[in-house]
Coordinates of C-alpha atoms in Angstrom, one line a residue:
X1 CA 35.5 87.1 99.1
X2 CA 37.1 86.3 95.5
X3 CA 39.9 88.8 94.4
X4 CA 37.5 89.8 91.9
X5 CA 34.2 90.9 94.0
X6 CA 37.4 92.5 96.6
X7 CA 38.3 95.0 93.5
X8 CA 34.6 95.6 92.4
X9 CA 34.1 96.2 96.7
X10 CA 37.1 98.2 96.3
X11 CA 35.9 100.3 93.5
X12 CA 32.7 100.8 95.3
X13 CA 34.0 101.8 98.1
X14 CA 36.2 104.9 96.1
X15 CA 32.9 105.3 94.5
X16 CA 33.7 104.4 91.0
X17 CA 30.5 102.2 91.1
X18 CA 27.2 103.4 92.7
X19 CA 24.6 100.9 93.7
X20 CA 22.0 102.0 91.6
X21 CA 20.1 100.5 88.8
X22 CA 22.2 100.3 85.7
X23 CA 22.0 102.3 82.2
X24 CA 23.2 99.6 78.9
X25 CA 25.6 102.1 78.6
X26 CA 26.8 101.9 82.5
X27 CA 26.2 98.1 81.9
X28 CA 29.0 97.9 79.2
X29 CA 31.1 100.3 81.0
X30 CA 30.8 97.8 84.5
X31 CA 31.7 95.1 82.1
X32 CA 34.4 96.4 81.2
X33 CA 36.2 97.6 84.4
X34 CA 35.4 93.8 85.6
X35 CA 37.8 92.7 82.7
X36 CA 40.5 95.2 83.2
X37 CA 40.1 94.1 86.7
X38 CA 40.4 90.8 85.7
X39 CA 43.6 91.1 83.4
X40 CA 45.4 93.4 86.0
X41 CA 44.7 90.6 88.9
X42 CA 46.3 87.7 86.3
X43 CA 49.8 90.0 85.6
X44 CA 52.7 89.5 88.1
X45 CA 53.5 93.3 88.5
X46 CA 51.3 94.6 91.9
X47 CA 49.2 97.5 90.9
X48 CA 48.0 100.3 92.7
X49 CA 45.7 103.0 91.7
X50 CA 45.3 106.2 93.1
X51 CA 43.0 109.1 92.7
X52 CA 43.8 112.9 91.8
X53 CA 43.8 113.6 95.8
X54 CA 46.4 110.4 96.3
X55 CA 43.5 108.4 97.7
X56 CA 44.2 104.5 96.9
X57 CA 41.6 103.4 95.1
X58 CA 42.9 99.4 93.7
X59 CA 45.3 97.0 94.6
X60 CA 45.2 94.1 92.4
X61 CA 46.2 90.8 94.4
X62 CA 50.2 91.4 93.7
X63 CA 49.7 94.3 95.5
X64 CA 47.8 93.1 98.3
X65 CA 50.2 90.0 98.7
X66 CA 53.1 92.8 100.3
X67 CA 50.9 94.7 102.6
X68 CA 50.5 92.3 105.5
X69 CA 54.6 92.7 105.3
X70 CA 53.8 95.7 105.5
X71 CA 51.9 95.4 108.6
X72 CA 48.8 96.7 106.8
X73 CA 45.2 95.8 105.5
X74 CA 44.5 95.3 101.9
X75 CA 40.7 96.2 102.6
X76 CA 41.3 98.9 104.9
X77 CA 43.5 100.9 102.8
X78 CA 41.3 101.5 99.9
X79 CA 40.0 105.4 100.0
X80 CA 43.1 106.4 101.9
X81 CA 45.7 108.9 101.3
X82 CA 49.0 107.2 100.6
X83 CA 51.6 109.7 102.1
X84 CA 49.2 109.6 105.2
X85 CA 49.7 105.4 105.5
X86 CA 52.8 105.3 104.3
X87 CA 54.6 108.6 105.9
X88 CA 57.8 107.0 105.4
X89 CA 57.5 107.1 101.5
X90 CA 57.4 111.3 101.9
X91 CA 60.7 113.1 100.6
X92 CA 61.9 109.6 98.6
X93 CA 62.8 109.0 95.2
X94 CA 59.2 107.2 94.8
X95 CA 57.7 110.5 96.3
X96 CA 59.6 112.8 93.9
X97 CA 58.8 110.8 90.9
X98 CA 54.9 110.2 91.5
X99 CA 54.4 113.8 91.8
X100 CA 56.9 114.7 88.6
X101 CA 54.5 111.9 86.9
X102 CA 51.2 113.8 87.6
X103 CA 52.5 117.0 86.9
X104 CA 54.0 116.8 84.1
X105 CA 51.6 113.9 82.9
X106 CA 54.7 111.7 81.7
X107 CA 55.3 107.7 82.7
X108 CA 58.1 107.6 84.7
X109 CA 60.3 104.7 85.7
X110 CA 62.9 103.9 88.3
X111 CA 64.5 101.7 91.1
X112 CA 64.2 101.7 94.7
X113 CA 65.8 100.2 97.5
X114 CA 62.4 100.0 100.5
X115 CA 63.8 99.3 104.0
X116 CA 60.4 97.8 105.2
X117 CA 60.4 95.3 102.1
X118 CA 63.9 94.9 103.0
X119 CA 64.0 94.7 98.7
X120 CA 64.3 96.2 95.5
X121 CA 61.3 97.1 93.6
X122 CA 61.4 98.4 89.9
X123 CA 58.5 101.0 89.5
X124 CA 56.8 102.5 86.3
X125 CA 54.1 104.6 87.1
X126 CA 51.3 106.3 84.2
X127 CA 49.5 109.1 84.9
X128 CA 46.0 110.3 83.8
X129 CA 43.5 113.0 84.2
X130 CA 42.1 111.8 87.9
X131 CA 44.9 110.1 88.9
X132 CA 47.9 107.6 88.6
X133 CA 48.6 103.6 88.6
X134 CA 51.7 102.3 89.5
X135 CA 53.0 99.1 88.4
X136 CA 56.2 97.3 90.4
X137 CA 58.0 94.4 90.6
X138 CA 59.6 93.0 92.9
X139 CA 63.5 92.5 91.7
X140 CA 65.0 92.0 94.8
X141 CA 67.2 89.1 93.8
X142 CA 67.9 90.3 90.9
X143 CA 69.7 93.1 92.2
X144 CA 71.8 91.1 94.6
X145 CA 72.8 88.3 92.1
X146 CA 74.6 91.5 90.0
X147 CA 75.9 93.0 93.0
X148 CA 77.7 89.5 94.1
X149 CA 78.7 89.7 90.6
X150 CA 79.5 92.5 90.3
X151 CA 81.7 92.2 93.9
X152 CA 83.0 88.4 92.6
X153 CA 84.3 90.7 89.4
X154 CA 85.9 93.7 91.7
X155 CA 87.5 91.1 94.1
X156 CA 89.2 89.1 90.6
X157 CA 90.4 92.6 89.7
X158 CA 91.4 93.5 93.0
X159 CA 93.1 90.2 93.3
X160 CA 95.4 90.7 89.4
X161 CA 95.9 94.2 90.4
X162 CA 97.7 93.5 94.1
X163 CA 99.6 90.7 91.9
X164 CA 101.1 93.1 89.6
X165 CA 101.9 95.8 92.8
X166 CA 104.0 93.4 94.3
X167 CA 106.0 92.2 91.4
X168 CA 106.9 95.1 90.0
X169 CA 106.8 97.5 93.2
X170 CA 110.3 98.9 93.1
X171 CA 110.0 99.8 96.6
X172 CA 108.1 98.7 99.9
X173 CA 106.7 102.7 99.4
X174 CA 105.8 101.9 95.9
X175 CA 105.0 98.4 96.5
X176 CA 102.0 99.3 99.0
X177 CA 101.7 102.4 97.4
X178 CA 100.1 100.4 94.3
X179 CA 98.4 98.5 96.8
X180 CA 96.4 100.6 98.8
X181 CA 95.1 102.3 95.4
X182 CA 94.0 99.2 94.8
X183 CA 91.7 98.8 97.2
X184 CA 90.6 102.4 96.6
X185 CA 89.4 101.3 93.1
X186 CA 87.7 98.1 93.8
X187 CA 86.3 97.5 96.8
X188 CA 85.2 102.1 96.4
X189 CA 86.9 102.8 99.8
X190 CA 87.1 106.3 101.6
X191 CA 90.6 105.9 101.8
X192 CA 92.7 102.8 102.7
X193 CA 96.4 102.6 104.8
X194 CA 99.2 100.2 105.4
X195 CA 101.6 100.3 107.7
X196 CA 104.5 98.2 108.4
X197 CA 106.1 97.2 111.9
X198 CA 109.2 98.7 112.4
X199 CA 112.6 97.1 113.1
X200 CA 112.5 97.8 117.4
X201 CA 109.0 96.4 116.8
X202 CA 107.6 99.0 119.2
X203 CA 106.1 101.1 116.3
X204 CA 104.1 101.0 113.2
X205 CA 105.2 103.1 110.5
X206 CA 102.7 104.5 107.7
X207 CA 103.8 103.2 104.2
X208 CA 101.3 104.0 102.1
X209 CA 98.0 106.1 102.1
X210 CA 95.3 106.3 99.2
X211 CA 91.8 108.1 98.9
X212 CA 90.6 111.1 100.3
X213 CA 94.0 111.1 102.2
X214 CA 97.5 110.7 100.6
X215 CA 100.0 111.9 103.5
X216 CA 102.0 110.1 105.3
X217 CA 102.8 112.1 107.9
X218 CA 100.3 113.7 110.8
X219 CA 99.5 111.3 114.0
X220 CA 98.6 108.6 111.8
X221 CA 102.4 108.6 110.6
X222 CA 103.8 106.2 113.5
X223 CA 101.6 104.2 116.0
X224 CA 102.6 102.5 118.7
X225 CA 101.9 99.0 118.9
X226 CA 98.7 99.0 121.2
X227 CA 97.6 102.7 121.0
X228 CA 94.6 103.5 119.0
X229 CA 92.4 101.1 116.6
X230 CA 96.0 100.6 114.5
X231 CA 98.0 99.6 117.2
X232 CA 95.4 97.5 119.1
X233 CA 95.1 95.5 115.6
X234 CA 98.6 94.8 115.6
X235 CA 98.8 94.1 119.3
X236 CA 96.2 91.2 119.4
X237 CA 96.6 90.2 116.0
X238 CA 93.1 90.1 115.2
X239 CA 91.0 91.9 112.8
X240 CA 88.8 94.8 113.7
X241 CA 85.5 95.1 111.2
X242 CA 82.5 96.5 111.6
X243 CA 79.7 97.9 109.7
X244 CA 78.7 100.7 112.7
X245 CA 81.5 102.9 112.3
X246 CA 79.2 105.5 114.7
X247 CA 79.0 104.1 118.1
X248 CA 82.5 102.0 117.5
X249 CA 84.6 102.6 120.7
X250 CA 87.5 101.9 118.7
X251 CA 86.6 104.9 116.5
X252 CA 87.8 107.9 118.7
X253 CA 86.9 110.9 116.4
X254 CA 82.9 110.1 116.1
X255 CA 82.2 113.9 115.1
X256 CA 84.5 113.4 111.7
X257 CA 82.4 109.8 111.3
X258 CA 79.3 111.6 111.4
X259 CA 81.2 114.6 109.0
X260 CA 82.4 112.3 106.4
X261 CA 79.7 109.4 106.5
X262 CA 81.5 106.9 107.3
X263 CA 79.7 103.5 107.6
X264 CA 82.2 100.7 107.7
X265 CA 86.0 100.2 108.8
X266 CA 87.7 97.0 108.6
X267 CA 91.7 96.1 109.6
X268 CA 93.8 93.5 109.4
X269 CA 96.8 92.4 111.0
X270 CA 99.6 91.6 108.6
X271 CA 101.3 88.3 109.4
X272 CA 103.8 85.8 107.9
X273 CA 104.6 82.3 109.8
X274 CA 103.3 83.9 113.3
X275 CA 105.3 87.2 112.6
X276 CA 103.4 90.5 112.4
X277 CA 105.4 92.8 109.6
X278 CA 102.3 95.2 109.4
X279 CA 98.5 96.4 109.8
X280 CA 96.0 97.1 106.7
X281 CA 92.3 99.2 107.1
X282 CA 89.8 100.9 105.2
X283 CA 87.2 103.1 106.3
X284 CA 83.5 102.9 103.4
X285 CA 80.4 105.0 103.5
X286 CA 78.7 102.0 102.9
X287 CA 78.8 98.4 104.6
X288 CA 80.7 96.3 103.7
X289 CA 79.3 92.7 102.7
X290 CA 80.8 89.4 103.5
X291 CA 82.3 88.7 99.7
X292 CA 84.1 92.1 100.3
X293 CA 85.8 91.1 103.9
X294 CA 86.8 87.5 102.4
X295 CA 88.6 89.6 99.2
X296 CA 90.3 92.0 101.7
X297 CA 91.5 89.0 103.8
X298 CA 92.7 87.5 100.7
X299 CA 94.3 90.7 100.0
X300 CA 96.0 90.9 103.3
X301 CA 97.3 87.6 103.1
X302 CA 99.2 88.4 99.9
X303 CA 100.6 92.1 100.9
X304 CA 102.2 90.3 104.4
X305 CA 103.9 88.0 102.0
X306 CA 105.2 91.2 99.6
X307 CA 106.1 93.3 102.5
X308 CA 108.3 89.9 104.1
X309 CA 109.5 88.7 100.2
X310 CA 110.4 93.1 99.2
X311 CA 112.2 93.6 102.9
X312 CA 114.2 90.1 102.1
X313 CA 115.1 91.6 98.6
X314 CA 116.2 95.1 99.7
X315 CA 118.3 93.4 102.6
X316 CA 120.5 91.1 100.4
X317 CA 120.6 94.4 97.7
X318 CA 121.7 96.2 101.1
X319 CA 124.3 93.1 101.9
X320 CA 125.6 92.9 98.6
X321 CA 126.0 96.8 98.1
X322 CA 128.3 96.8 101.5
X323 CA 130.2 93.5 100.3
X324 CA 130.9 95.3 96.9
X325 CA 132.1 98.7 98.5
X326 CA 134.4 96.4 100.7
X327 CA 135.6 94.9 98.0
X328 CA 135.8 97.5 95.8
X329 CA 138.3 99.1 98.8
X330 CA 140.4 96.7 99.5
X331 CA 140.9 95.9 95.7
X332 CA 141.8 99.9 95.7
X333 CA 144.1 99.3 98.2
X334 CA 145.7 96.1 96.9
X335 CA 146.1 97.6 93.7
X336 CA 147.3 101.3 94.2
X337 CA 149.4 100.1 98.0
X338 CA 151.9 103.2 98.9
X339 CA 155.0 101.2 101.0
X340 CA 157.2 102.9 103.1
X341 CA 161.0 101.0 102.1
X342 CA 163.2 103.2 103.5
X343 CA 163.1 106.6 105.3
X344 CA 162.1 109.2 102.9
X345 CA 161.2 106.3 99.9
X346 CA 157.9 105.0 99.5
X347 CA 157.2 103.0 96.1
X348 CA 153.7 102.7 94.6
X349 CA 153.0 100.0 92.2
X350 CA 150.2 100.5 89.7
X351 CA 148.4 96.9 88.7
X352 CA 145.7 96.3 86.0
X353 CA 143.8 99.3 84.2
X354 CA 144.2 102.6 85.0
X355 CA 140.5 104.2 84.6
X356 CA 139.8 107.7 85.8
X357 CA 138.1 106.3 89.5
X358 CA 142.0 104.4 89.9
X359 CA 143.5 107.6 88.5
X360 CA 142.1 109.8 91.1
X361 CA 142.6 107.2 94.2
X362 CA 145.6 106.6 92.8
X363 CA 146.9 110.7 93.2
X364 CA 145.1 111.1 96.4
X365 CA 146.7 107.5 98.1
X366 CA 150.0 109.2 96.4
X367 CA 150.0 112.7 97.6
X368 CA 148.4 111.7 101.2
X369 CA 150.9 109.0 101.5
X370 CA 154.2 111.9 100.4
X371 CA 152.9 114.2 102.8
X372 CA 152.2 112.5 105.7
X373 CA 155.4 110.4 105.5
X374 CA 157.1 113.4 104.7
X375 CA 158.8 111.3 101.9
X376 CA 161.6 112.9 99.9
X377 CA 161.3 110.0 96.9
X378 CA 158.6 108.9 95.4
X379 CA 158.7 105.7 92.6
X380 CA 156.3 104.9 90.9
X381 CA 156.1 101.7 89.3
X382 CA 154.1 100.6 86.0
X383 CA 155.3 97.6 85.6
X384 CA 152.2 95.8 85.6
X385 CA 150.4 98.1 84.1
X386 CA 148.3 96.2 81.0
X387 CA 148.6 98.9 78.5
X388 CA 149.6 102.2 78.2
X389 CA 147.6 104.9 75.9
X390 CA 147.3 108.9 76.2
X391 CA 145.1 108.3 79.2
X392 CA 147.7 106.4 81.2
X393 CA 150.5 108.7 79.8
X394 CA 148.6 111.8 81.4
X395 CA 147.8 110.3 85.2
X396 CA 151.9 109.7 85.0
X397 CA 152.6 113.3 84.2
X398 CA 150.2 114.7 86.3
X399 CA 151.0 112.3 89.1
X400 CA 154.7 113.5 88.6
X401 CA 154.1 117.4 88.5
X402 CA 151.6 116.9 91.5
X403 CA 154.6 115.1 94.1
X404 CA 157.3 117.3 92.7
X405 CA 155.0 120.1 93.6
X406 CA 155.0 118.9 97.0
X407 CA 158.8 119.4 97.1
X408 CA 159.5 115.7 96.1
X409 CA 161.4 113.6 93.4
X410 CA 159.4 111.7 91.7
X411 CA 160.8 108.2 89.8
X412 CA 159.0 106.0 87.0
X413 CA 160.2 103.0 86.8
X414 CA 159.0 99.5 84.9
X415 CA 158.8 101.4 81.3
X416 CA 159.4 98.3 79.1
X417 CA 160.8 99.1 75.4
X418 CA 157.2 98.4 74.2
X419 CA 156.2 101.1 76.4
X420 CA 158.8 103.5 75.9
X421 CA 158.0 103.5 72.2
X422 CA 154.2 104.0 73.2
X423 CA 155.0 107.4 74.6
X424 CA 157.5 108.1 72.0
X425 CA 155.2 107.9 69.8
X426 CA 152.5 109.7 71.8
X427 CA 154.7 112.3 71.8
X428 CA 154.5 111.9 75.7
X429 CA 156.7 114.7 77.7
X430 CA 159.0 112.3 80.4
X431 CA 162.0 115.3 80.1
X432 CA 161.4 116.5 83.6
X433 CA 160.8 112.8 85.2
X434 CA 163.4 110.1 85.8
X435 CA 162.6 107.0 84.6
X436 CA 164.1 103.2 85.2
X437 CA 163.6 100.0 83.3
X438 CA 162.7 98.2 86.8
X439 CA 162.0 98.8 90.4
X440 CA 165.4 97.3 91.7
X441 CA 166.9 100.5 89.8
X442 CA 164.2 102.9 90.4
X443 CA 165.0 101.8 94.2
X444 CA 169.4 102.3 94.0
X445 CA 168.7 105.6 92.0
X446 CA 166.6 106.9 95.1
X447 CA 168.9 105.4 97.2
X448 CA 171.8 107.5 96.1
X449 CA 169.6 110.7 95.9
X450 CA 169.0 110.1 99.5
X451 CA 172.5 109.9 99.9
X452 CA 173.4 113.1 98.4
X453 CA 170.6 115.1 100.0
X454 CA 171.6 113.8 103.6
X455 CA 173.5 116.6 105.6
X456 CA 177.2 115.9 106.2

């Protein structure tokens, strides 16, 4: 039978034609519904035609092309009810929109995604007084080639984005921090976590945390190295995916699965030359395709290398901070020393510029050094000393009111005639304080006051 006599059998059989001897008027009106007939089997959109009780009534050859996919007769479903043969099609988008057309009697048009057809079809459907057509095509590839561009786009974003989060991550926190965002945005997961591996090795330690969950705290916090889908990751160094988040043994809390629709997880372990320094996962409500899990293994490539590259940076910052603290402290020491010369004398020599951090290590070295030693002198020697302003002048005075304070005598010494016309012209106070040129004098005058305060 010719796809032509199976439409006119088809209309006969919904009883648009009766066998019965024809009118000129029913002639012309035969004629014509063979021509319509004719142009709708030529198009490349199926068509299907159905009467005001949802009875099919055509199926041009389009049409009748899907249905042995379909595990159904072209010929056998003419007459029948559509929601009856397709039961499956009942509460759907198509469903909705077929009955909006009819009652409302506007064309409508949409997009559907048919799990039998495993495909996309793109539907407009017209409606009429006894009825509705439908016209669809079949734009199954089309769809996927713009999702794999559309995912090839996300993964080149996804990729520019991790590159900027670890160059200008100021932290590891706000390194991974930028990251896990990251794969928020572009590959539209739930939520998405990195840990690192901490320094006894024995525990993995929750960085950073982006999605419908920002804490880092909770049980998900630290995990030991083997416990849980985290730790098991990290323990056998292999990656965990899956697109069957409910039934996965690995995911313990099925009930919040099912809760949040949760359709896909996927982790990685974090590793640089054989060393693990971390775990990344991400949970989707939706699979995840194989373009995605080749971007994320990309990704977790590059985050093992920023996590080893930040941790190498913040150690030598670490290293250099402690070698500048113990170099600033023994250049304090070196430069404001407090030496014991006799019993009851200690000298302090003052090298190089006297800021206000010297000044104040300078009085506390003094005053500790007067009262533990239980010194009666105290000299204090300027001599190299680069320059002496207000500022300088002041630390002296208040160095010598604070040791004569403590009961002490308290001797300057090293005041060049450069200097003393300084604080002459400063109009610096020295009335109260004995001053020497050098330290050899400042020394034999301390000398002798020792002398005349010893007991006969």
């Amino acid at each position: 039978m010719t796809l032509e006599n199976q439409a006119a059998a088809s209309i006969r059989a919904a009883g648009d034609v009766r066998d019965a001897e024809l009118s000129g008027e029913e002639h012309d009106l035969r004629t014509a519904t063979a021509q319509t007939i004719g142009i709708l089997e030529r198009i490349t959109d199926g068509v299907m035609a159905f009467d005001g009780e949802w009875r099919i009534t055509f199926l041009n050859h389009r049409a009748a092309e899907l249905m042995p996919r379909l595990h159904k007769s072209p010929q056998e479903l003419i007459g029948k009810n559509i929601w009856e043969e397709f039961p499956d099609l009942v509460g759907t988008k198509a469903y909705e929109q077929y009955h909006r057309a009819v009652a409302e009697q506007t064309p409508v048009a949409f997009e559907i995604f048919y799990p039998p057809l495993d495909g996309w079809l793109e539907i407009r459907a017209f409606p009429s007084s006894d009825g509705l057509s439908v016209y669809f095509q079949d734009i199954t590839e089309r769809k996927r080639a713009a999702e794999a561009l559309a995912e090839q786009t996300h993964a080149a974003m996804l990729g520019a984005d991790i590159g900027l989060a670890l160059t200008q991550g100021a932290t590891i926190k706000d390194m991974l921090g930028r990251c896990a965002e990251a794969i928020v945005q572009h590959l539209d997961a739930a939520f998405a976590r990195i840990w690192t591996l901490s320094a006894d090795e024995h525990v993995l330690i929750l960085q950073a945390s982006a999605g419908m969950y920002t804490h880092l705290d909770g049980p998900h916090g630290h995990v030991p190295v083997g416990k849980f889908k985290i730790g098991l990751i990290a323990a056998e160094r292999k990656p965990h995916l899956t697109n069957e988040v409910l039934g996965d043994e690995r995911v313990g809390d099925q009930e919040w699965a099912r809760r949040e629709g949760m359709v896909a997880f996927a982790g990685y372990p974090l590793i640089v030359d054989d060393n693990l320094v971390g775990v990344m996962a991400m949970f989707a409500r939706k699979a995840l395709s194989e373009a995605t899990l080749q971007a994320m293994s990309s990704v977790a490539n590059g985050i093992a290398l920023g996590i080893e590259r930040k941790r190498s940076e913040e150690d030598r910052e670490r290293l250099q901070q402690e070698i500048i603290g113990m170099q600033r402290s023994l250049l304090a020491e070196l430069s404001t020393p407090l030496i014991p010369i006799k019993d009851g004398i200690v000298v302090m020599p003052l090298i190089g510029v006297m800021n206000k951090e010297r000044a104040a290590q300078m009085l506390e070295t003094l005053l500790k050094g007067v009262t533990t030693s239980g010194a009666r002198v105290a000299i204090l020697d300027i001599t190299g000393v680069r320059a002496v302003d207000t500022h300088v002048a002041n630390i002296l005075l208040m160095a010598a009111q604070a040791v004569q304070l403590l009961g002490a005598e308290i001797i300057i010494t090293g005041i060049r005639g450069s200097v003393a016309q300084i604080l002459v012209k400063l109009a610096v106070d020295l009335k109260n304080v004995t001053t020497r040129r050098n330290l050899q004098a400042g020394i034999e005058h301390a000398e002798a006051l020792m002398g005349r305060a010893r007991p006969n």
